Coordinates of C-alpha atoms in Angstrom, one line a residue:
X1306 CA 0.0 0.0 0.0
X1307 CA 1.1 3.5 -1.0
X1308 CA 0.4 6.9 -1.8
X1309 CA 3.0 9.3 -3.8
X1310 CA 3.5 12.5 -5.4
X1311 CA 3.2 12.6 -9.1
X1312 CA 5.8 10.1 -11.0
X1313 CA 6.9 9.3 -7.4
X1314 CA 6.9 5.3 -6.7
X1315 CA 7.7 3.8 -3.1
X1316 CA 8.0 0.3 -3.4
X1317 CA 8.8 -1.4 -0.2
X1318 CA 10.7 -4.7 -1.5
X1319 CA 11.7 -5.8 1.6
X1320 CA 8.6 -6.8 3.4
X1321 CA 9.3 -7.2 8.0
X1322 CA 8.1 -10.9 8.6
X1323 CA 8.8 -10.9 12.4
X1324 CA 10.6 -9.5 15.8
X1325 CA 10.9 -10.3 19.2
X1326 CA 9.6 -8.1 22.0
X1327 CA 13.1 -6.1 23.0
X1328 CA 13.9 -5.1 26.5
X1329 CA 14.3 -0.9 28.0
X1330 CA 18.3 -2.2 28.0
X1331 CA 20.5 -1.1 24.6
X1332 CA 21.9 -4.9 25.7
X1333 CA 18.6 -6.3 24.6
X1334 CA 17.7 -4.9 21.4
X1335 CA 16.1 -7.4 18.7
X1336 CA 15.5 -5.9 15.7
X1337 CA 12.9 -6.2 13.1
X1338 CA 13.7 -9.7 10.9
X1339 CA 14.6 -9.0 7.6
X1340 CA 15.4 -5.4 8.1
X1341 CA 12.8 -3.5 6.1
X1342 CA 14.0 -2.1 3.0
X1343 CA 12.5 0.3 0.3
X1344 CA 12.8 1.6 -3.2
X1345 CA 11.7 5.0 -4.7
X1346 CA 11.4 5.5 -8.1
X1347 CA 11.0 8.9 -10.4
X1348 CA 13.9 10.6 -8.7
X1349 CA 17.2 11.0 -10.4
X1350 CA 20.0 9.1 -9.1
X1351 CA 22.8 12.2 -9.4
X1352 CA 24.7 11.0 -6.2
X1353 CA 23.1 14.5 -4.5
X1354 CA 19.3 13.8 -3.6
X1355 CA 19.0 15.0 -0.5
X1356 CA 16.1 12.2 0.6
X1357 CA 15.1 11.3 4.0
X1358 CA 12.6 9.0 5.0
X1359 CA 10.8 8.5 8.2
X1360 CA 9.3 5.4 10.1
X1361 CA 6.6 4.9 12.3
X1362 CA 4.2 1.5 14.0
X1363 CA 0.4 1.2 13.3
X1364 CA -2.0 -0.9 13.7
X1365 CA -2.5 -3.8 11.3
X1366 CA -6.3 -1.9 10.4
X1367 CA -3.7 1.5 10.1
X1368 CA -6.3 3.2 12.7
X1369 CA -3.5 3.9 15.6
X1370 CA -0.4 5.2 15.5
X1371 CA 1.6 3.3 18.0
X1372 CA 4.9 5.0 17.9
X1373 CA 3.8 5.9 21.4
X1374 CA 1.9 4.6 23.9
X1375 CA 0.2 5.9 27.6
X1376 CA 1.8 4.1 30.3
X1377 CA 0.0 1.6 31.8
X1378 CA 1.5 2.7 35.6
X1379 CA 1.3 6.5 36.8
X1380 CA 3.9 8.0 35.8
X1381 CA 6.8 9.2 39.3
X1382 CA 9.0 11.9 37.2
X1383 CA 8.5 15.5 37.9
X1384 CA 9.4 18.8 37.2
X1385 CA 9.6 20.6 40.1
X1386 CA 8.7 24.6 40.0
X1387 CA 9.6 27.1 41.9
X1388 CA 6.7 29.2 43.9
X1389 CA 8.0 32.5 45.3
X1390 CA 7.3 33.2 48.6
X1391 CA 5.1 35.9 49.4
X1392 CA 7.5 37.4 51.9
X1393 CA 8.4 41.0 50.0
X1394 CA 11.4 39.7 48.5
X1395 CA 13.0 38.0 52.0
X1396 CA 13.2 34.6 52.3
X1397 CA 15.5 34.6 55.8
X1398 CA 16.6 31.2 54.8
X1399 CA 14.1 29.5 54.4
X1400 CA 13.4 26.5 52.1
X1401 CA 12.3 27.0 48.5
X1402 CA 8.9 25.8 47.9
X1403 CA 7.9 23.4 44.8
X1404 CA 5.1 22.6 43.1
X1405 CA 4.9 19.3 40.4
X1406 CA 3.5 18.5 37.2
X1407 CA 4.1 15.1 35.4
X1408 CA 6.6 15.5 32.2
X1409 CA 5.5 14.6 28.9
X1410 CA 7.9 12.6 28.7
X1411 CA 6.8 10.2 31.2
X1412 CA 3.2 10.2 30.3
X1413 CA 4.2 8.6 27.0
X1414 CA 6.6 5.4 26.3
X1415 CA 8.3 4.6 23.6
X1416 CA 7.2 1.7 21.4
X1417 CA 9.1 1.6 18.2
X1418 CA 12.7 2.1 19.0
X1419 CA 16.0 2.6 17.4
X1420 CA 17.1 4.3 14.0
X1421 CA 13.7 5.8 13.2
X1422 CA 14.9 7.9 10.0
X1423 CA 17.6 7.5 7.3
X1424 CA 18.8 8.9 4.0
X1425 CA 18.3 7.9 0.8
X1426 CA 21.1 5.2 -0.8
X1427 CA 22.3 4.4 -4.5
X1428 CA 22.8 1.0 -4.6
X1429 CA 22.3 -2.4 -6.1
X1430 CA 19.6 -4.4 -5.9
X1431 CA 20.1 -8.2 -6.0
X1432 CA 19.5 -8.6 -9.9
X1433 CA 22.6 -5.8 -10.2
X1434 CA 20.2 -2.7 -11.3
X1435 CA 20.8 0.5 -9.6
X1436 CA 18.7 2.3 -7.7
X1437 CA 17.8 4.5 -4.4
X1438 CA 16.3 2.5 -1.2
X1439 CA 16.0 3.3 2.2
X1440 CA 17.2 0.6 4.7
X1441 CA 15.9 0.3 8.1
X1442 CA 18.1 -2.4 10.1
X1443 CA 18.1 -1.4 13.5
X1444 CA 14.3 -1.2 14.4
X1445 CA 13.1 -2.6 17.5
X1446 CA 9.5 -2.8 19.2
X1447 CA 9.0 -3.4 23.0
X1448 CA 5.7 -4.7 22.5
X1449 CA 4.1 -8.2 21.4
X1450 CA 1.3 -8.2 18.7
X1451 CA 0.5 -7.5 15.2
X1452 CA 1.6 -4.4 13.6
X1453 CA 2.3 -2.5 10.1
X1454 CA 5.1 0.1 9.7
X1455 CA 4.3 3.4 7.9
X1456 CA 7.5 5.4 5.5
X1457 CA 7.1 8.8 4.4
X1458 CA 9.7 10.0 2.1
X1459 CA 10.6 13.9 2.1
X1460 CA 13.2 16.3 0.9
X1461 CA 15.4 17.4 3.2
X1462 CA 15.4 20.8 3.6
X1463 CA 12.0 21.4 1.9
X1464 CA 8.5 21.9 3.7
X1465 CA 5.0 20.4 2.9
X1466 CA 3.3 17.1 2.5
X1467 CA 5.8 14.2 2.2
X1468 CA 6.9 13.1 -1.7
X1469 CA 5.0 9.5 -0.8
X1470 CA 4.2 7.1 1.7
X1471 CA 4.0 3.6 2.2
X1472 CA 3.1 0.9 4.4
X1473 CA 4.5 -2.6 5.1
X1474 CA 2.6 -6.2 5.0
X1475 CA 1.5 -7.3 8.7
X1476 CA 3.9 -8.7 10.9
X1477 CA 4.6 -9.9 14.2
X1478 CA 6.3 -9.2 17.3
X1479 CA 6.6 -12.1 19.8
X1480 CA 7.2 -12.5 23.2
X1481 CA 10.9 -14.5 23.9
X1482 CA 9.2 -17.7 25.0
X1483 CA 7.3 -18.0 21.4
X1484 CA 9.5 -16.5 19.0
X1485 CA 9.9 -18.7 16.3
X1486 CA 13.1 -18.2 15.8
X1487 CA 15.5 -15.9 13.3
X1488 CA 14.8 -15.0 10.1
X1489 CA 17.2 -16.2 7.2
X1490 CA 19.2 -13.2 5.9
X1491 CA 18.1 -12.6 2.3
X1492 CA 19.9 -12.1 -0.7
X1493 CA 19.2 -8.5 -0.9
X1494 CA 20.6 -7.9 2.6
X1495 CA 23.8 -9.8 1.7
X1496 CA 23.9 -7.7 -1.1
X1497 CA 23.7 -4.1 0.6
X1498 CA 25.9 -5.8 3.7
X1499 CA 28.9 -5.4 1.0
X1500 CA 27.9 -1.9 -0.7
X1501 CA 28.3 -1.2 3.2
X1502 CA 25.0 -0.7 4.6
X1503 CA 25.4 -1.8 8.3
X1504 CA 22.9 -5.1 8.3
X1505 CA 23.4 -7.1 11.4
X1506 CA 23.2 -10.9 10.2
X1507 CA 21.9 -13.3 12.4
X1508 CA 21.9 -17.4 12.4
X1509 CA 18.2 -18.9 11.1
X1510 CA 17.8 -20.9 13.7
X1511 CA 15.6 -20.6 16.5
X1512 CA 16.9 -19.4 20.0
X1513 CA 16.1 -21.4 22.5
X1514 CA 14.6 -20.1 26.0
X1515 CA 17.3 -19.8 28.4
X1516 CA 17.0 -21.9 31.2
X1517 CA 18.4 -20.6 34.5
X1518 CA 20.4 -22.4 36.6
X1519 CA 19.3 -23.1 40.2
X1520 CA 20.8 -19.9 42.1
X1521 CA 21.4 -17.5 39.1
X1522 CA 20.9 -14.2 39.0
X1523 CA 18.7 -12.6 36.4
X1524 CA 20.7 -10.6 34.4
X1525 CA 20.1 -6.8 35.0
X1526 CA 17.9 -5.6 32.0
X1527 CA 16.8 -9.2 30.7
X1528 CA 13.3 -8.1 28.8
X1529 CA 10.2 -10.2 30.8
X1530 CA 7.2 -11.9 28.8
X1531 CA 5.0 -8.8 28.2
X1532 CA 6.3 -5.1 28.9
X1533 CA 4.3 -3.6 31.5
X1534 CA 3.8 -0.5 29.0
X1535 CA 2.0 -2.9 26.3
X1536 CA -1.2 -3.3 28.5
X1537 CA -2.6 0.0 26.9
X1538 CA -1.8 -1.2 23.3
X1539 CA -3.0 -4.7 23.6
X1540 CA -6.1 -4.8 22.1
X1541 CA -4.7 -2.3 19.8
X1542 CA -2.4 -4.8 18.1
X1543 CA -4.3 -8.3 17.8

């Protein structure tokens, strides 16, 4: 599915088949199997284009945006503010008085995760033609479910409505006791792996569930079953 600008074309030929649920640590990130890659067509390949393109998480009907998401928990961050004391300017050492509000920042958590735009690059497809694609290797989701991602395309530099848009089959993210398992790295991602695009390849077979030993500790930012943040996305994503 796509909408472009006139002789604009956004092709996404590298369709996201599955991820596992990743942890708050940068230890535990689990990106999006096979990295999602796409092609725009109707600009000129001069080396210069200045093309970005951004990513976001939907639902599989594309009614919510779930970039974001409430959390589920009130949220313990403030800001504190300073009140003034009525006291004509003298405070005689007194303590400062603080009022709260919550931060934005902690209202909202962050679902989709990781390198969240990227530029245009000119390189080979696996049949050896040329063209521009955008690759998006290191996305991660810290919620289990069915989802779509959404690319707009823009000029950098330019304002108004993006050149195109474009949205990715269904896919989903699984919880580590029932992932499946990694994806085989395709022959496209081989092939931008040695024009230099920075692909992480991983073994196809399935990773087993780690079974603790009797007296181990859990290891400090080990991602759990379901992410306490999910609970207000749940129904959201099946």
């Amino acid at each position: 599915m796509s909408t472009n600008a006139p002789g604009i074309q956004l092709t996404v030929v590298q369709q996201p088949q599955r991820a596992r649920v990743c942890g708050f640590s940068i230890h535990d990130r689990r990106s999006v199997q096979p990295p999602p890659i796409i092609e725009i067509k109707g600009v000129e390949l001069d080396g210069t284009t200045p093309l970005v393109m951004f990513v976001t998480l939907w639902s599989r009907d594309l009614q919510n945006n779930l970039s974001y998401s409430h959390k589920s928990a009130p949220p313990f961050a403030y800001i504190p503010i300073p009140i003034q004391p009525d006291d004509g300017g003298q405070n005689n050492g007194a303590p400062q008085l603080y009022n709260v509000e919550i931060t934005e920042g902690y209202i909202h958590a962050q679902l989709l995760i990781g390198s969240l735009v990227c530029e245009a690059m000119d390189l080979t497809d696996a049949n050896n033609k040329r063209g521009l694609f955008f690759c998006f290797p290191d996305l991660a989701i810290r919620c289990s479910g069915y989802f779509r991602l959404r690319f707009e395309a823009y000029h950098l530099g330019r304002q108004g409505p993006p050149l195109g848009w474009a949205v990715s089959d269904v896919f989903q993210t699984f919880s580590p006791k029932t992932f499946p398992g990694n994806v085989e790295p395709t022959a496209l991602s081989r092939r931008f792996l040695r024009q230099g695009v920075s692909i992480r390849m991983r073994d196809s077979a399935a990773e087993p569930a780690a079974v603790p030993k009797r007296g181990a500790v859990k290891k400090k930012g080990a991602v759990k079953d379901e992410a306490p943040v999910c609970s207000a996305v749940q129904h959201l994503s099946k």
